[in-house]
PDB file of C-alpha atoms in Angstrom:
ATOM      1  CA  LEU A 115      19.635 -53.095   0.011  1.00 36.00           C
ATOM      2  CA  ALA A 116      16.727 -51.587  -1.854  1.00 40.00           C
ATOM      3  CA  ILE A 117      16.792 -54.554  -4.230  1.00 37.00           C
ATOM      4  CA  LEU A 118      16.361 -56.920  -1.294  1.00 36.00           C
ATOM      5  CA  GLY A 119      13.509 -54.797  -0.001  1.00 40.00           C
ATOM      6  CA  LYS A 120      15.326 -53.825   3.200  1.00 39.00           C
ATOM      7  CA  ALA A 121      14.915 -50.306   4.470  1.00 40.00           C
ATOM      8  CA  PRO A 122      18.088 -48.452   5.474  1.00 40.00           C
ATOM      9  CA  SER A 123      16.769 -48.299   9.054  1.00 41.00           C
ATOM     10  CA  SER A 124      16.994 -52.107   9.216  1.00 37.00           C
ATOM     11  CA  ILE A 125      20.780 -51.771   8.990  1.00 36.00           C
ATOM     12  CA  ALA A 126      20.855 -50.040  12.353  1.00 39.00           C
ATOM     13  CA  ARG A 127      19.060 -53.008  13.915  1.00 37.00           C
ATOM     14  CA  THR A 128      21.654 -55.567  12.821  1.00 37.00           C
ATOM     15  CA  LYS A 129      23.577 -57.062  15.720  1.00 39.00           C
ATOM     16  CA  GLN A 130      27.207 -56.031  15.810  1.00 42.00           C
ATOM     17  CA  ARG A 131      29.995 -57.930  17.523  1.00 42.00           C
ATOM     18  CA  PRO A 132      31.418 -56.335  20.638  1.00 44.00           C
ATOM     19  CA  SER A 133      34.626 -54.370  20.260  1.00 45.00           C
ATOM     20  CA  PRO A 134      37.934 -56.026  21.328  1.00 44.00           C
ATOM     21  CA  LYS A 135      38.234 -53.589  24.242  1.00 44.00           C
ATOM     22  CA  SER A 136      34.811 -54.517  25.624  1.00 42.00           C
ATOM     23  CA  VAL A 137      35.683 -58.245  25.297  1.00 40.00           C
ATOM     24  CA  GLU A 138      39.004 -57.678  27.072  1.00 44.00           C
ATOM     25  CA  ARG A 139      37.244 -55.671  29.774  1.00 40.00           C
ATOM     26  CA  ARG A 140      34.664 -58.422  30.316  1.00 39.00           C
ATOM     27  CA  SER A 141      37.379 -61.080  30.252  1.00 41.00           C
ATOM     28  CA  SER A 142      39.375 -59.250  32.917  1.00 42.00           C
ATOM     29  CA  LEU A 143      36.230 -59.261  35.047  1.00 41.00           C
ATOM     30  CA  GLY A 144      35.840 -63.012  34.579  1.00 45.00           C
ATOM     31  CA  VAL A 145      32.954 -62.616  32.149  1.00 44.00           C
ATOM     32  CA  GLY A 146      32.916 -64.491  28.854  1.00 45.00           C
ATOM     33  CA  SER A 147      35.807 -66.219  27.120  1.00 42.00           C
ATOM     34  CA  SER A 148      39.426 -65.512  27.944  1.00 45.00           C
ATOM     35  CA  ARG A 149      40.585 -66.007  24.361  1.00 46.00           C
ATOM     36  CA  LYS A 150      41.538 -63.013  22.293  1.00 49.00           C
ATOM     37  CA  ALA A 151      38.591 -61.478  20.492  1.00 46.00           C
ATOM     38  CA  LYS A 152      38.480 -61.057  16.738  1.00 47.00           C
ATOM     39  CA  PRO A 153      38.359 -57.492  15.495  1.00 46.00           C
ATOM     40  CA  PRO A 154      34.781 -56.304  14.896  1.00 45.00           C
ATOM     41  CA  ARG A 155      33.217 -56.597  11.492  1.00 44.00           C
ATOM     42  CA  ARG A 156      32.813 -53.351   9.660  1.00 43.00           C
ATOM     43  CA  ALA A 157      29.261 -52.064   9.701  1.00 39.00           C
ATOM     44  CA  PRO A 158      27.562 -52.260   6.305  1.00 36.00           C
ATOM     45  CA  GLN A 159      27.981 -49.078   4.330  1.00 38.00           C
ATOM     46  CA  ILE A 160      24.786 -47.207   3.536  1.00 37.00           C
ATOM     47  CA  ILE A 161      24.923 -46.127  -0.061  1.00 38.00           C
ATOM     48  CA  LYS A 162      23.205 -42.810  -0.605  1.00 45.00           C
ATOM     49  CA  MET A 163      20.685 -43.262  -3.372  1.00 44.00           C
ATOM     50  CA  ALA A 164      20.057 -40.718  -6.085  1.00 53.00           C
ATOM     51  CA  LYS A 165      17.379 -38.078  -5.688  1.00 88.00           C
ATOM     52  CA  LEU A 166      13.849 -38.433  -7.042  1.00 94.00           C
ATOM     53  CA  GLN A 167      13.677 -38.548 -10.815  1.00 95.00           C
ATOM     54  CA  LEU A 168      10.643 -37.610 -12.898  1.00 97.00           C
ATOM     55  CA  VAL A 169      10.688 -39.162 -16.363  1.00 96.00           C
ATOM     56  CA  TYR A 170       8.512 -37.569 -19.044  1.00 96.00           C
ATOM     57  CA  PHE A 171       8.770 -35.936 -22.444  1.00 95.00           C
ATOM     58  CA  ASP A 172      10.225 -32.464 -22.906  1.00 94.00           C
ATOM     59  CA  LEU A 173       6.654 -31.144 -22.891  1.00 92.00           C
ATOM     60  CA  ARG A 174       4.351 -29.725 -20.244  1.00 90.00           C
ATOM     61  CA  GLY A 175       1.554 -32.266 -20.654  1.00 89.00           C
ATOM     62  CA  ILE A 176       0.344 -34.367 -17.742  1.00 91.00           C
ATOM     63  CA  ALA A 177       3.661 -34.161 -15.895  1.00 95.00           C
ATOM     64  CA  GLU A 178       3.645 -30.376 -15.490  1.00 94.00           C
ATOM     65  CA  LYS A 179       1.532 -30.474 -12.308  1.00 93.00           C
ATOM     66  CA  ILE A 180       3.976 -32.996 -10.857  1.00 96.00           C
ATOM     67  CA  ARG A 181       6.887 -30.691 -11.720  1.00 96.00           C
ATOM     68  CA  TYR A 182       5.140 -27.801  -9.934  1.00 95.00           C
ATOM     69  CA  MET A 183       4.455 -29.966  -6.891  1.00 94.00           C
ATOM     70  CA  LEU A 184       8.064 -31.156  -6.679  1.00 95.00           C
ATOM     71  CA  ALA A 185       9.331 -27.593  -7.068  1.00 94.00           C
ATOM     72  CA  LEU A 186       6.994 -26.380  -4.299  1.00 92.00           C
ATOM     73  CA  SER A 187       8.002 -29.261  -2.033  1.00 91.00           C
ATOM     74  CA  GLY A 188      11.643 -28.188  -1.889  1.00 89.00           C
ATOM     75  CA  ALA A 189      12.720 -31.780  -2.596  1.00 89.00           C
ATOM     76  CA  GLU A 190      15.833 -32.581  -4.580  1.00 92.00           C
ATOM     77  CA  TRP A 191      14.707 -34.076  -7.860  1.00 94.00           C
ATOM     78  CA  GLU A 192      15.813 -34.552 -11.424  1.00 94.00           C
ATOM     79  CA  ASP A 193      13.610 -33.592 -14.358  1.00 95.00           C
ATOM     80  CA  ASN A 194      14.537 -36.275 -16.892  1.00 94.00           C
ATOM     81  CA  ARG A 195      12.959 -35.060 -20.138  1.00 95.00           C
ATOM     82  CA  TYR A 196      12.865 -37.319 -23.196  1.00 95.00           C
ATOM     83  CA  SER A 197      13.068 -35.486 -26.506  1.00 93.00           C
ATOM     84  CA  PHE A 198       9.922 -35.384 -28.629  1.00 92.00           C
ATOM     85  CA  ALA A 199       9.585 -34.117 -32.186  1.00 92.00           C
ATOM     86  CA  PHE A 200       7.567 -34.621 -35.332  1.00 90.00           C
ATOM     87  CA  GLY A 201       9.205 -35.693 -38.579  1.00 90.00           C
ATOM     88  CA  THR A 202       6.269 -34.036 -40.344  1.00 90.00           C
ATOM     89  CA  PRO A 203       4.556 -31.391 -38.172  1.00 88.00           C
ATOM     90  CA  GLY A 204       1.234 -32.678 -36.825  1.00 83.00           C
ATOM     91  CA  ASP A 205       1.688 -36.190 -38.269  1.00 88.00           C
ATOM     92  CA  PHE A 206       1.754 -38.553 -35.264  1.00 86.00           C
ATOM     93  CA  SER A 207       3.039 -41.414 -37.422  1.00 89.00           C
ATOM     94  CA  THR A 208       6.331 -39.513 -37.776  1.00 92.00           C
ATOM     95  CA  ILE A 209       7.043 -38.867 -34.083  1.00 91.00           C
ATOM     96  CA  ILE A 210      10.733 -38.984 -33.173  1.00 93.00           C
ATOM     97  CA  ARG A 211      11.380 -39.969 -29.530  1.00 94.00           C
ATOM     98  CA  PRO A 212      14.624 -41.963 -29.271  1.00 94.00           C
ATOM     99  CA  GLU A 213      15.013 -41.969 -25.443  1.00 94.00           C
ATOM    100  CA  TYR A 214      11.424 -43.117 -24.956  1.00 95.00           C
ATOM    101  CA  ASP A 215      11.778 -45.871 -27.566  1.00 94.00           C
ATOM    102  CA  ALA A 216      15.027 -47.074 -25.939  1.00 94.00           C
ATOM    103  CA  ALA A 217      13.464 -47.047 -22.455  1.00 94.00           C
ATOM    104  CA  LYS A 218      10.463 -49.019 -23.723  1.00 94.00           C
ATOM    105  CA  ALA A 219      12.667 -51.551 -25.523  1.00 94.00           C
ATOM    106  CA  SER A 220      14.832 -52.027 -22.410  1.00 95.00           C
ATOM    107  CA  GLY A 221      11.835 -52.866 -20.210  1.00 93.00           C
ATOM    108  CA  PHE A 222      12.182 -49.701 -18.092  1.00 94.00           C
ATOM    109  CA  LEU A 223       8.562 -48.779 -18.886  1.00 94.00           C
ATOM    110  CA  ASP A 224       7.050 -52.227 -18.231  1.00 94.00           C
ATOM    111  CA  VAL A 225       5.743 -51.124 -14.813  1.00 93.00           C
ATOM    112  CA  SER A 226       3.698 -48.392 -16.531  1.00 92.00           C
ATOM    113  CA  LEU A 227       2.348 -50.398 -19.465  1.00 93.00           C
ATOM    114  CA  GLY A 228       4.826 -48.581 -21.698  1.00 93.00           C
ATOM    115  CA  LYS A 229       3.674 -45.083 -20.736  1.00 95.00           C
ATOM    116  CA  ILE A 230       5.190 -42.086 -18.998  1.00 96.00           C
ATOM    117  CA  PRO A 231       5.390 -40.203 -16.647  1.00 97.00           C
ATOM    118  CA  ILE A 232       7.205 -42.366 -14.119  1.00 97.00           C
ATOM    119  CA  LEU A 233       8.577 -41.165 -10.800  1.00 97.00           C
ATOM    120  CA  VAL A 234      11.709 -43.071  -9.787  1.00 96.00           C
ATOM    121  CA  LEU A 235      12.216 -43.001  -6.017  1.00 94.00           C
ATOM    122  CA  GLU A 236      15.532 -42.827  -4.197  1.00 91.00           C
ATOM    123  CA  ASP A 237      15.614 -46.621  -3.800  1.00 91.00           C
ATOM    124  CA  GLY A 238      14.873 -47.267  -7.499  1.00 92.00           C
ATOM    125  CA  THR A 239      11.152 -48.024  -7.041  1.00 94.00           C
ATOM    126  CA  LYS A 240       9.138 -46.767 -10.025  1.00 96.00           C
ATOM    127  CA  ILE A 241       5.700 -45.192  -9.595  1.00 96.00           C
ATOM    128  CA  PRO A 242       3.692 -44.969 -12.832  1.00 96.00           C
ATOM    129  CA  GLN A 243       0.531 -43.010 -13.703  1.00 95.00           C
ATOM    130  CA  SER A 244       0.331 -39.247 -13.300  1.00 94.00           C
ATOM    131  CA  LYS A 245      -2.482 -39.217 -10.705  1.00 92.00           C
ATOM    132  CA  ALA A 246      -0.740 -41.839  -8.546  1.00 94.00           C
ATOM    133  CA  ILE A 247       2.459 -39.775  -8.728  1.00 96.00           C
ATOM    134  CA  GLU A 248       0.579 -36.590  -7.813  1.00 94.00           C
ATOM    135  CA  ARG A 249      -0.986 -38.266  -4.788  1.00 92.00           C
ATOM    136  CA  TYR A 250       2.339 -39.765  -3.695  1.00 95.00           C
ATOM    137  CA  VAL A 251       4.159 -36.426  -3.929  1.00 95.00           C
ATOM    138  CA  ALA A 252       1.321 -34.590  -2.160  1.00 94.00           C
ATOM    139  CA  LYS A 253       1.285 -37.064   0.717  1.00 92.00           C
ATOM    140  CA  LYS A 254       5.076 -37.337   1.032  1.00 93.00           C
ATOM    141  CA  PHE A 255       5.661 -33.583   1.114  1.00 93.00           C
ATOM    142  CA  GLY A 256       2.680 -32.448   3.184  1.00 91.00           C
ATOM    143  CA  LEU A 257       0.553 -31.105   0.335  1.00 91.00           C
ATOM    144  CA  MET A 258      -2.402 -33.426   0.983  1.00 91.00           C
ATOM    145  CA  GLY A 259      -4.117 -31.572   3.848  1.00 90.00           C
ATOM    146  CA  ALA A 260      -3.858 -31.870   7.603  1.00 91.00           C
ATOM    147  CA  THR A 261      -6.830 -34.215   8.103  1.00 93.00           C
ATOM    148  CA  ASP A 262      -8.409 -37.124   6.276  1.00 93.00           C
ATOM    149  CA  ALA A 263     -11.342 -34.869   5.343  1.00 94.00           C
ATOM    150  CA  GLU A 264      -9.001 -32.257   3.822  1.00 94.00           C
ATOM    151  CA  ALA A 265      -7.178 -35.003   1.942  1.00 93.00           C
ATOM    152  CA  ALA A 266     -10.466 -36.297   0.548  1.00 93.00           C
ATOM    153  CA  PHE A 267     -11.496 -32.794  -0.525  1.00 93.00           C
ATOM    154  CA  ILE A 268      -8.143 -32.247  -2.261  1.00 91.00           C
ATOM    155  CA  ASP A 269      -8.586 -35.626  -3.967  1.00 90.00           C
ATOM    156  CA  ALA A 270     -12.072 -34.549  -5.097  1.00 92.00           C
ATOM    157  CA  LEU A 271     -10.650 -31.344  -6.597  1.00 91.00           C
ATOM    158  CA  CYS A 272      -8.130 -33.468  -8.495  1.00 88.00           C
ATOM    159  CA  GLU A 273     -10.999 -35.483  -9.927  1.00 90.00           C
ATOM    160  CA  CYS A 274     -12.728 -32.219 -10.941  1.00 92.00           C
ATOM    161  CA  GLU A 275      -9.554 -31.314 -12.791  1.00 90.00           C
ATOM    162  CA  ARG A 276      -9.770 -34.644 -14.617  1.00 89.00           C
ATOM    163  CA  ASP A 277     -13.394 -33.888 -15.607  1.00 93.00           C
ATOM    164  CA  ILE A 278     -12.342 -30.463 -16.920  1.00 94.00           C
ATOM    165  CA  ARG A 279      -9.498 -31.994 -18.924  1.00 91.00           C
ATOM    166  CA  ASP A 280     -11.861 -34.607 -20.405  1.00 93.00           C
ATOM    167  CA  ALA A 281     -14.291 -31.829 -21.430  1.00 95.00           C
ATOM    168  CA  TYR A 282     -11.404 -29.968 -23.060  1.00 94.00           C
ATOM    169  CA  GLN A 283     -10.407 -33.077 -25.024  1.00 93.00           C
ATOM    170  CA  LYS A 284     -13.985 -33.350 -26.367  1.00 95.00           C
ATOM    171  CA  ALA A 285     -13.937 -29.697 -27.413  1.00 95.00           C
ATOM    172  CA  LYS A 286     -10.560 -30.218 -29.062  1.00 92.00           C
ATOM    173  CA  ALA A 287     -11.822 -33.256 -30.990  1.00 93.00           C
ATOM    174  CA  ALA A 288     -14.840 -31.235 -32.135  1.00 94.00           C
ATOM    175  CA  LYS A 289     -12.493 -28.397 -33.198  1.00 94.00           C
ATOM    176  CA  GLU A 290     -14.207 -26.025 -30.755  1.00 95.00           C
ATOM    177  CA  VAL A 291     -11.155 -24.992 -28.726  1.00 93.00           C
ATOM    178  CA  ASP A 292     -11.827 -21.241 -29.033  1.00 95.00           C
ATOM    179  CA  LYS A 293     -15.396 -21.716 -27.783  1.00 95.00           C
ATOM    180  CA  TRP A 294     -14.063 -23.923 -24.972  1.00 93.00           C
ATOM    181  CA  PHE A 295     -11.724 -21.209 -23.672  1.00 95.00           C
ATOM    182  CA  ALA A 296     -14.336 -18.464 -24.115  1.00 96.00           C
ATOM    183  CA  GLU A 297     -17.312 -20.319 -22.598  1.00 95.00           C
ATOM    184  CA  GLY A 298     -16.593 -23.883 -21.462  1.00 95.00           C
ATOM    185  CA  LEU A 299     -13.592 -23.376 -19.198  1.00 95.00           C
ATOM    186  CA  PRO A 300     -14.959 -20.279 -17.426  1.00 96.00           C
ATOM    187  CA  GLU A 301     -18.175 -22.184 -16.636  1.00 95.00           C
ATOM    188  CA  TRP A 302     -16.251 -25.171 -15.278  1.00 95.00           C
ATOM    189  CA  LEU A 303     -14.148 -22.879 -13.081  1.00 94.00           C
ATOM    190  CA  ARG A 304     -17.280 -21.103 -11.765  1.00 95.00           C
ATOM    191  CA  GLN A 305     -18.669 -24.481 -10.750  1.00 93.00           C
ATOM    192  CA  VAL A 306     -15.435 -25.457  -8.990  1.00 92.00           C
ATOM    193  CA  GLU A 307     -15.293 -22.116  -7.146  1.00 92.00           C
ATOM    194  CA  LYS A 308     -18.869 -22.569  -5.869  1.00 92.00           C
ATOM    195  CA  GLY A 309     -17.741 -25.753  -4.148  1.00 87.00           C
ATOM    196  CA  LEU A 310     -14.804 -24.159  -2.349  1.00 87.00           C
TER     197      LEU A 310
END
């Protein structure tokens, strides 16, 4: 059903044939046909889909916030972690990631331009991009505020987090990580707190 794009609730709206007893009852009252009714068709079976599945590497990275959100939500979900290792430590040309490579080759990652994380919904729909997944999970499980204004403010804080992460990446590239944690990050957090 999910493949056809039909929601499970549409099953309940399908017209069912009347039961033989109701046809006999109507027939005895002179309503409808007097011929013997066919037995009713069986209602379509609703197949319970799997729980949510988060696909990412066996690392914290950009999926860790999503993992926290899913854990806080109380939802049933599967943390599908692809292995990730270096052939030579620190040499990105020697990365070993067999599950990721197989998923990419199979076309599973086409929806995400070959990247992860991906959140696979109960009906098989795939949501790519970490921020889109975060927003989906927040909205679905009531973590996105009670009003549109609260939702916008939460969204703005998420964008602040992106700015902080970008600043960290610059410090990392400049090999100034220690200075970043001693001075840069505390200043960013002071600025965020002033806006709360």
